[in-house]
Amino acid sequence: MAVTNDPAAEKRRSLPVLGARALVPTRVASGPPPRSVRVSVTDRCDFACTYCRPSRNDGYADGRLMTSAWKTMFEALRRAGVRRVRLTGGEPLVHPEIVSIVAHLASLGFEDLALTTNASQLAKLARPLRDAGLHRINVSIDTLDPDRFRAVTRGGDLGAVLAGIEAASEAGFPPIKLNTVVLRGVNDEELERILLWAWERRMLPRFLEVMPIAEGAKLVADHLVTAAEMRRALAAHLTAEEAVTDPGLGPAKYVRARHDPSLRVGFITGTSDTFCETCDRLRVSSTGVLRPCLATDDGVDAGAPARAGDAAAIVEDIGRAWAMKPDGTIWKGCTEETAAGVSMRAIGG
């Protein structure tokens, strides 16, 4: 191995090494193959949100997959039975070939093709992404206050994000989901404002508990607002019905608006009430590691066969990774000790 004095390289090497090890209770995957996958097409991000990254200078991973390798990975996921794909990052829209990546995925015939973004680049990309075949968009937005937004994201421009959301709406995407991580003493007094702002635009707001994973582990003790607290704060606007999930579309539980049943709000726990038992997700890191769980670095490295164009080998690796899926009746996800050491940016949240 060559010796280098490049500080950036040292930072990249300091990131967690994702390998194939099993330190958690696992089950043999005797049921169906994974139907849903979250793909971190890049670990790069133009924001440095306080619950995700320690700083703007925390370094990036070596060995990110190039587009040709991603095409092999996507083909293998389709062969393995995956039906729903969500692109994440880092920030997926900083990937220079994100539109062609979406177009290739769309050509493979996945039932659902979605993307989660901070929307900083969405104003210029919303229409090209829609034309390329993207079905749905989720936007992460934690505050509607420009100064607070800049502080939480360490430099983000709220105006650019709002312009991106408007562009996505104009491009004809179905109701855009807005994801807000709620932090006590930071943005918790904005719940009603964000809710009504989203509903005025026929969008679907979703409020997330901060989870004890990565940098979030440092925030939970002082800043956790549970979903139950959030719902109480918004009770005047909501029906009293039980919150329910959309089958096959993630762990969020939704409640309808009191004044208009066609509007809803979602709540995502993960700290006060884990949802591991119903998790059907496989994750793929930006370097090609197949991860069966967000809360541990365990996984199977499929980067080499992806670069070699060997989709058949990746299909076998997917089976191996899925067999490592923790037993959700025992394992409690991001509340487990391993979660604090995971890099959120490397796996896409």
Short mmCIF file of C-alpha atoms in Angstrom, two decimals:
data_model
loop_
_atom_site.label_atom_id
_atom_site.label_comp_id
_atom_site.label_asym_id
_atom_site.label_seq_id
_atom_site.Cartn_x
_atom_site.Cartn_y
_atom_site.Cartn_z
CA MET A 1 0.00 0.00 0.00
CA ALA A 2 1.34 3.40 -0.96
CA VAL A 3 1.98 5.91 1.81
CA THR A 4 0.36 9.32 1.40
CA ASN A 5 0.39 12.57 3.29
CA ASP A 6 -2.90 13.68 1.75
CA PRO A 7 -5.15 14.76 4.68
CA ALA A 8 -8.30 14.19 2.59
CA ALA A 9 -7.24 10.60 1.93
CA GLU A 10 -6.64 10.05 5.63
CA LYS A 11 -10.16 11.28 6.37
CA ARG A 12 -11.63 8.95 3.75
CA ARG A 13 -9.84 5.97 5.23
CA SER A 14 -11.14 6.86 8.68
CA LEU A 15 -14.72 6.07 7.68
CA PRO A 16 -16.14 2.71 8.85
CA VAL A 17 -15.05 -0.26 6.77
CA LEU A 18 -18.16 -2.13 5.71
CA GLY A 19 -17.59 -5.83 5.60
CA ALA A 20 -19.27 -9.21 5.93
CA ARG A 21 -19.54 -9.97 9.62
CA ALA A 22 -22.45 -10.93 11.81
CA LEU A 23 -22.57 -9.64 15.37
CA VAL A 24 -26.34 -9.48 15.84
CA PRO A 25 -29.09 -12.09 16.17
CA THR A 26 -29.92 -13.28 12.67
CA ARG A 27 -32.44 -15.53 10.99
CA VAL A 28 -32.20 -17.72 7.94
CA ALA A 29 -34.10 -15.99 5.17
CA SER A 30 -36.72 -18.67 4.48
CA GLY A 31 -39.37 -16.18 3.41
CA PRO A 32 -39.58 -14.07 0.24
CA PRO A 33 -36.55 -12.16 -1.05
CA PRO A 34 -36.24 -8.44 -0.30
CA ARG A 35 -38.86 -6.45 -2.17
CA SER A 36 -37.57 -3.00 -1.27
CA VAL A 37 -34.07 -1.53 -1.52
CA ARG A 38 -32.53 1.81 -0.63
CA VAL A 39 -29.49 2.63 -2.75
CA SER A 40 -26.91 5.22 -1.69
CA VAL A 41 -25.64 6.26 -5.13
CA THR A 42 -23.11 8.62 -3.51
CA ASP A 43 -21.94 9.43 0.00
CA ARG A 44 -21.24 13.02 -1.02
CA CYS A 45 -23.57 15.75 0.24
CA ASP A 46 -23.69 19.51 -0.02
CA PHE A 47 -25.25 19.79 3.46
CA ALA A 48 -23.85 18.68 6.80
CA CYS A 49 -26.95 18.28 8.97
CA THR A 50 -26.20 18.16 12.67
CA TYR A 51 -27.93 14.79 13.22
CA CYS A 52 -26.14 13.17 10.27
CA ARG A 53 -22.56 14.43 9.96
CA PRO A 54 -20.06 15.55 12.60
CA SER A 55 -18.84 18.37 10.34
CA ARG A 56 -18.40 19.41 6.72
CA ASN A 57 -14.87 17.99 6.82
CA ASP A 58 -15.57 14.41 7.87
CA GLY A 59 -14.24 12.87 4.64
CA TYR A 60 -15.72 10.54 2.05
CA ALA A 61 -15.43 6.83 1.33
CA ASP A 62 -12.99 5.37 -1.16
CA GLY A 63 -14.25 2.98 -3.81
CA ARG A 64 -17.65 4.47 -4.74
CA LEU A 65 -19.29 2.60 -7.60
CA MET A 66 -19.25 4.16 -11.04
CA THR A 67 -22.38 4.25 -13.18
CA SER A 68 -21.47 1.12 -15.16
CA ALA A 69 -21.17 -0.83 -11.90
CA TRP A 70 -24.48 0.57 -10.66
CA LYS A 71 -26.18 -0.71 -13.81
CA THR A 72 -24.96 -4.22 -13.02
CA MET A 73 -26.11 -3.82 -9.41
CA PHE A 74 -29.58 -2.71 -10.51
CA GLU A 75 -29.91 -5.62 -12.93
CA ALA A 76 -29.01 -8.02 -10.12
CA LEU A 77 -31.52 -6.44 -7.73
CA ARG A 78 -34.24 -6.85 -10.34
CA ARG A 79 -33.30 -10.50 -10.91
CA ALA A 80 -33.31 -11.11 -7.16
CA GLY A 81 -36.94 -10.04 -6.84
CA VAL A 82 -36.65 -6.42 -5.74
CA ARG A 83 -39.67 -4.43 -6.85
CA ARG A 84 -39.23 -1.03 -5.18
CA VAL A 85 -36.10 1.14 -5.36
CA ARG A 86 -35.37 4.37 -3.51
CA LEU A 87 -32.27 6.38 -4.39
CA THR A 88 -30.55 8.16 -1.51
CA GLY A 89 -27.12 9.51 -0.66
CA GLY A 90 -25.43 11.45 0.81
CA GLU A 91 -27.35 13.67 -1.58
CA PRO A 92 -28.23 11.76 -4.77
CA LEU A 93 -28.70 14.89 -6.85
CA VAL A 94 -25.02 15.84 -6.57
CA HIS A 95 -24.21 12.68 -8.55
CA PRO A 96 -23.28 13.98 -12.04
CA GLU A 97 -25.12 11.14 -13.80
CA ILE A 98 -28.22 10.91 -11.62
CA VAL A 99 -30.64 11.47 -14.50
CA SER A 100 -29.15 8.67 -16.60
CA ILE A 101 -29.14 6.42 -13.53
CA VAL A 102 -32.87 7.06 -13.06
CA ALA A 103 -33.51 6.43 -16.76
CA HIS A 104 -31.71 3.09 -16.58
CA LEU A 105 -33.65 2.04 -13.49
CA ALA A 106 -36.91 3.02 -15.17
CA SER A 107 -36.02 0.85 -18.18
CA LEU A 108 -35.74 -2.20 -15.91
CA GLY A 109 -39.40 -2.05 -14.96
CA PHE A 110 -39.35 -1.62 -11.20
CA GLU A 111 -42.84 -1.12 -9.76
CA ASP A 112 -41.82 1.91 -7.75
CA LEU A 113 -38.88 4.23 -8.30
CA ALA A 114 -38.43 6.98 -5.72
CA LEU A 115 -35.73 9.38 -4.54
CA THR A 116 -35.00 11.19 -1.29
CA THR A 117 -33.28 14.56 -1.62
CA ASN A 118 -32.48 17.74 0.27
CA ALA A 119 -33.81 19.56 -2.83
CA SER A 120 -30.84 21.94 -3.10
CA GLN A 121 -30.36 20.88 -6.74
CA LEU A 122 -33.97 20.00 -7.48
CA ALA A 123 -35.01 23.21 -9.24
CA LYS A 124 -32.89 22.32 -12.27
CA LEU A 125 -33.37 18.55 -12.08
CA ALA A 126 -37.06 18.03 -11.25
CA ARG A 127 -38.26 18.02 -14.86
CA PRO A 128 -35.37 15.90 -16.24
CA LEU A 129 -35.89 13.36 -13.45
CA ARG A 130 -39.63 13.18 -14.13
CA ASP A 131 -39.00 12.75 -17.85
CA ALA A 132 -36.42 10.03 -17.10
CA GLY A 133 -39.07 7.98 -15.30
CA LEU A 134 -38.81 8.84 -11.61
CA HIS A 135 -42.12 8.11 -9.87
CA ARG A 136 -41.92 9.85 -6.49
CA ILE A 137 -39.84 12.33 -4.49
CA ASN A 138 -39.30 12.81 -0.75
CA VAL A 139 -37.73 16.08 0.40
CA SER A 140 -35.91 16.47 3.70
CA ILE A 141 -36.72 19.88 5.21
CA ASP A 142 -36.39 20.47 8.93
CA THR A 143 -37.46 24.11 9.24
CA LEU A 144 -39.05 26.96 7.32
CA ASP A 145 -36.88 29.56 9.03
CA PRO A 146 -33.90 30.53 6.81
CA ASP A 147 -31.48 31.19 9.66
CA ARG A 148 -32.42 28.04 11.51
CA PHE A 149 -32.18 26.07 8.27
CA ARG A 150 -28.68 27.40 7.68
CA ALA A 151 -27.67 26.38 11.21
CA VAL A 152 -29.15 22.85 11.10
CA THR A 153 -27.68 22.11 7.66
CA ARG A 154 -24.43 23.99 8.31
CA GLY A 155 -24.78 26.39 5.43
CA GLY A 156 -27.82 25.27 3.42
CA ASP A 157 -29.93 27.76 1.46
CA LEU A 158 -33.64 27.41 2.28
CA GLY A 159 -34.59 29.48 -0.76
CA ALA A 160 -32.99 26.97 -3.12
CA VAL A 161 -34.80 24.11 -1.37
CA LEU A 162 -38.19 25.83 -1.62
CA ALA A 163 -37.55 26.52 -5.31
CA GLY A 164 -36.76 22.84 -5.78
CA ILE A 165 -39.97 21.75 -4.09
CA GLU A 166 -41.96 24.10 -6.31
CA ALA A 167 -40.22 22.77 -9.41
CA ALA A 168 -41.00 19.19 -8.43
CA SER A 169 -44.65 20.08 -7.98
CA GLU A 170 -44.75 21.81 -11.35
CA ALA A 171 -43.07 18.78 -12.96
CA GLY A 172 -46.12 16.72 -12.06
CA PHE A 173 -44.82 14.48 -9.30
CA PRO A 174 -47.57 12.99 -7.14
CA PRO A 175 -47.96 14.49 -3.66
CA ILE A 176 -44.45 15.20 -2.45
CA LYS A 177 -43.53 13.84 0.95
CA LEU A 178 -41.70 16.22 3.25
CA ASN A 179 -39.49 14.67 5.93
CA THR A 180 -38.80 16.71 9.07
CA VAL A 181 -36.53 15.47 11.86
CA VAL A 182 -37.96 17.04 15.00
CA LEU A 183 -35.47 18.28 17.61
CA ARG A 184 -36.56 19.62 20.98
CA GLY A 185 -35.44 23.19 21.45
CA VAL A 186 -34.53 23.53 17.78
CA ASN A 187 -37.58 23.17 15.54
CA ASP A 188 -40.27 21.52 17.68
CA GLU A 189 -42.32 24.71 17.88
CA GLU A 190 -42.60 24.69 14.05
CA LEU A 191 -44.68 21.53 13.75
CA GLU A 192 -47.96 23.32 13.11
CA ARG A 193 -46.39 25.78 10.69
CA ILE A 194 -44.78 23.02 8.63
CA LEU A 195 -47.96 20.93 8.71
CA LEU A 196 -50.19 23.73 7.43
CA TRP A 197 -47.61 24.92 4.90
CA ALA A 198 -47.45 21.42 3.41
CA TRP A 199 -51.21 20.92 3.41
CA GLU A 200 -51.78 24.26 1.66
CA ARG A 201 -49.67 22.83 -1.16
CA ARG A 202 -51.37 19.40 -1.09
CA MET A 203 -48.14 17.78 0.09
CA LEU A 204 -47.66 15.06 2.70
CA PRO A 205 -45.66 16.18 5.76
CA ARG A 206 -43.94 13.51 7.86
CA PHE A 207 -42.34 14.10 11.24
CA LEU A 208 -39.44 11.88 12.33
CA GLU A 209 -38.04 11.16 15.76
CA VAL A 210 -34.31 11.74 15.97
CA MET A 211 -32.79 8.28 16.24
CA PRO A 212 -29.74 7.21 18.26
CA ILE A 213 -27.77 6.42 15.13
CA ALA A 214 -24.49 8.10 14.13
CA GLU A 215 -24.54 11.79 15.15
CA GLY A 216 -28.15 11.41 16.24
CA ALA A 217 -26.96 9.29 19.16
CA LYS A 218 -25.46 12.45 20.65
CA LEU A 219 -28.77 14.31 20.39
CA VAL A 220 -31.40 11.88 21.65
CA ALA A 221 -30.97 12.52 25.38
CA ASP A 222 -31.67 16.25 25.11
CA HIS A 223 -33.57 16.64 21.85
CA LEU A 224 -35.86 13.62 21.33
CA VAL A 225 -39.51 14.51 20.72
CA THR A 226 -41.56 11.32 20.50
CA ALA A 227 -44.22 10.77 17.87
CA ALA A 228 -46.82 10.68 20.63
CA GLU A 229 -45.78 14.18 21.72
CA MET A 230 -45.88 15.41 18.15
CA ARG A 231 -49.36 14.09 17.64
CA ARG A 232 -50.60 15.72 20.84
CA ALA A 233 -49.16 19.04 19.68
CA LEU A 234 -51.09 18.74 16.41
CA ALA A 235 -54.27 17.22 17.84
CA ALA A 236 -56.47 20.18 16.90
CA HIS A 237 -55.76 19.48 13.22
CA LEU A 238 -56.05 15.67 13.24
CA THR A 239 -58.74 13.05 13.50
CA ALA A 240 -58.69 10.82 16.58
CA GLU A 241 -58.30 7.64 14.53
CA GLU A 242 -55.43 5.20 14.95
CA ALA A 243 -52.38 5.97 12.83
CA VAL A 244 -51.86 3.39 10.08
CA THR A 245 -49.12 2.51 7.60
CA ASP A 246 -49.35 2.40 3.83
CA PRO A 247 -48.73 -1.32 3.16
CA GLY A 248 -45.39 -1.93 1.49
CA LEU A 249 -44.33 1.74 1.61
CA GLY A 250 -42.23 2.03 4.73
CA PRO A 251 -42.72 2.45 8.47
CA ALA A 252 -44.50 5.83 8.57
CA LYS A 253 -47.92 5.81 10.24
CA TYR A 254 -50.47 8.28 8.91
CA VAL A 255 -53.38 10.23 10.36
CA ARG A 256 -55.95 12.22 8.38
CA ALA A 257 -56.64 15.91 8.66
CA ARG A 258 -59.73 16.79 10.66
CA HIS A 259 -60.96 19.37 8.12
CA ASP A 260 -60.10 17.43 4.95
CA PRO A 261 -59.74 13.62 4.99
CA SER A 262 -57.81 13.73 1.70
CA LEU A 263 -54.89 15.31 3.58
CA ARG A 264 -52.66 13.31 5.92
CA VAL A 265 -49.61 13.62 8.14
CA GLY A 266 -47.10 10.86 8.86
CA PHE A 267 -45.08 10.01 11.94
CA ILE A 268 -41.91 7.90 11.91
CA THR A 269 -40.62 6.53 15.18
CA GLY A 270 -37.51 4.36 15.34
CA THR A 271 -36.61 5.45 18.88
CA SER A 272 -39.77 5.27 20.98
CA ASP A 273 -41.21 2.38 18.96
CA THR A 274 -38.96 0.40 16.62
CA PHE A 275 -40.40 -1.31 13.55
CA CYS A 276 -37.77 -3.96 12.83
CA GLU A 277 -40.25 -6.84 12.79
CA THR A 278 -41.92 -5.54 9.63
CA CYS A 279 -38.78 -4.27 7.86
CA ASP A 280 -38.45 -5.60 4.30
CA ARG A 281 -35.57 -3.36 3.22
CA LEU A 282 -32.16 -4.14 1.88
CA ARG A 283 -29.68 -1.28 1.63
CA VAL A 284 -26.78 -0.78 -0.75
CA SER A 285 -23.94 1.53 0.25
CA SER A 286 -22.17 3.83 -2.19
CA THR A 287 -19.29 1.31 -2.35
CA GLY A 288 -21.56 -1.64 -3.16
CA VAL A 289 -21.99 -3.25 0.26
CA LEU A 290 -25.35 -4.99 0.68
CA ARG A 291 -26.63 -4.05 4.12
CA PRO A 292 -29.59 -5.88 5.71
CA CYS A 293 -30.01 -3.31 8.51
CA LEU A 294 -29.45 0.42 8.97
CA ALA A 295 -28.28 -0.01 12.56
CA THR A 296 -25.14 -2.06 11.94
CA ASP A 297 -22.24 -2.08 9.49
CA ASP A 298 -22.75 -5.80 8.82
CA GLY A 299 -23.17 -6.74 5.18
CA VAL A 300 -21.84 -8.44 2.08
CA ASP A 301 -19.48 -6.51 -0.18
CA ALA A 302 -20.72 -6.85 -3.77
CA GLY A 303 -18.56 -4.05 -5.13
CA ALA A 304 -16.13 -6.33 -6.98
CA PRO A 305 -18.75 -8.28 -8.98
CA ALA A 306 -20.57 -5.01 -9.72
CA ARG A 307 -17.39 -3.55 -11.24
CA ALA A 308 -16.80 -6.79 -13.13
CA GLY A 309 -20.32 -6.78 -14.59
CA ASP A 310 -21.22 -10.06 -12.87
CA ALA A 311 -24.91 -9.70 -12.01
CA ALA A 312 -25.29 -13.43 -11.26
CA ALA A 313 -22.70 -13.23 -8.49
CA ILE A 314 -24.48 -10.24 -6.98
CA VAL A 315 -27.76 -12.17 -6.93
CA GLU A 316 -26.03 -14.78 -4.78
CA ASP A 317 -24.59 -12.03 -2.57
CA ILE A 318 -28.08 -10.58 -2.11
CA GLY A 319 -29.24 -13.94 -0.79
CA ARG A 320 -26.30 -14.06 1.62
CA ALA A 321 -26.95 -10.53 2.84
CA TRP A 322 -30.67 -11.17 3.30
CA ALA A 323 -29.89 -14.24 5.41
CA MET A 324 -28.05 -11.87 7.78
CA LYS A 325 -31.22 -9.82 8.40
CA PRO A 326 -31.58 -9.44 12.18
CA ASP A 327 -34.55 -11.10 13.83
CA GLY A 328 -36.88 -8.16 14.33
CA THR A 329 -38.61 -9.75 17.30
CA ILE A 330 -35.30 -9.55 19.21
CA TRP A 331 -33.30 -6.85 17.45
CA LYS A 332 -34.45 -3.28 18.05
CA GLY A 333 -32.74 -1.39 15.28
CA CYS A 334 -31.41 2.07 15.93
CA THR A 335 -31.79 1.68 19.69
CA GLU A 336 -29.07 -1.01 19.66
CA GLU A 337 -25.53 -0.02 20.71
CA THR A 338 -24.09 -0.68 17.24
CA ALA A 339 -26.20 2.09 15.69
CA ALA A 340 -24.13 4.91 17.18
CA GLY A 341 -21.09 3.89 15.10
CA VAL A 342 -22.85 3.77 11.72
CA SER A 343 -22.25 6.47 9.10
CA MET A 344 -25.64 7.80 8.03
CA ARG A 345 -24.19 9.50 4.96
CA ALA A 346 -22.54 6.27 3.81
CA ILE A 347 -25.79 4.29 3.79
CA GLY A 348 -28.46 6.89 3.11
CA GLY A 349 -30.65 6.83 6.19
#
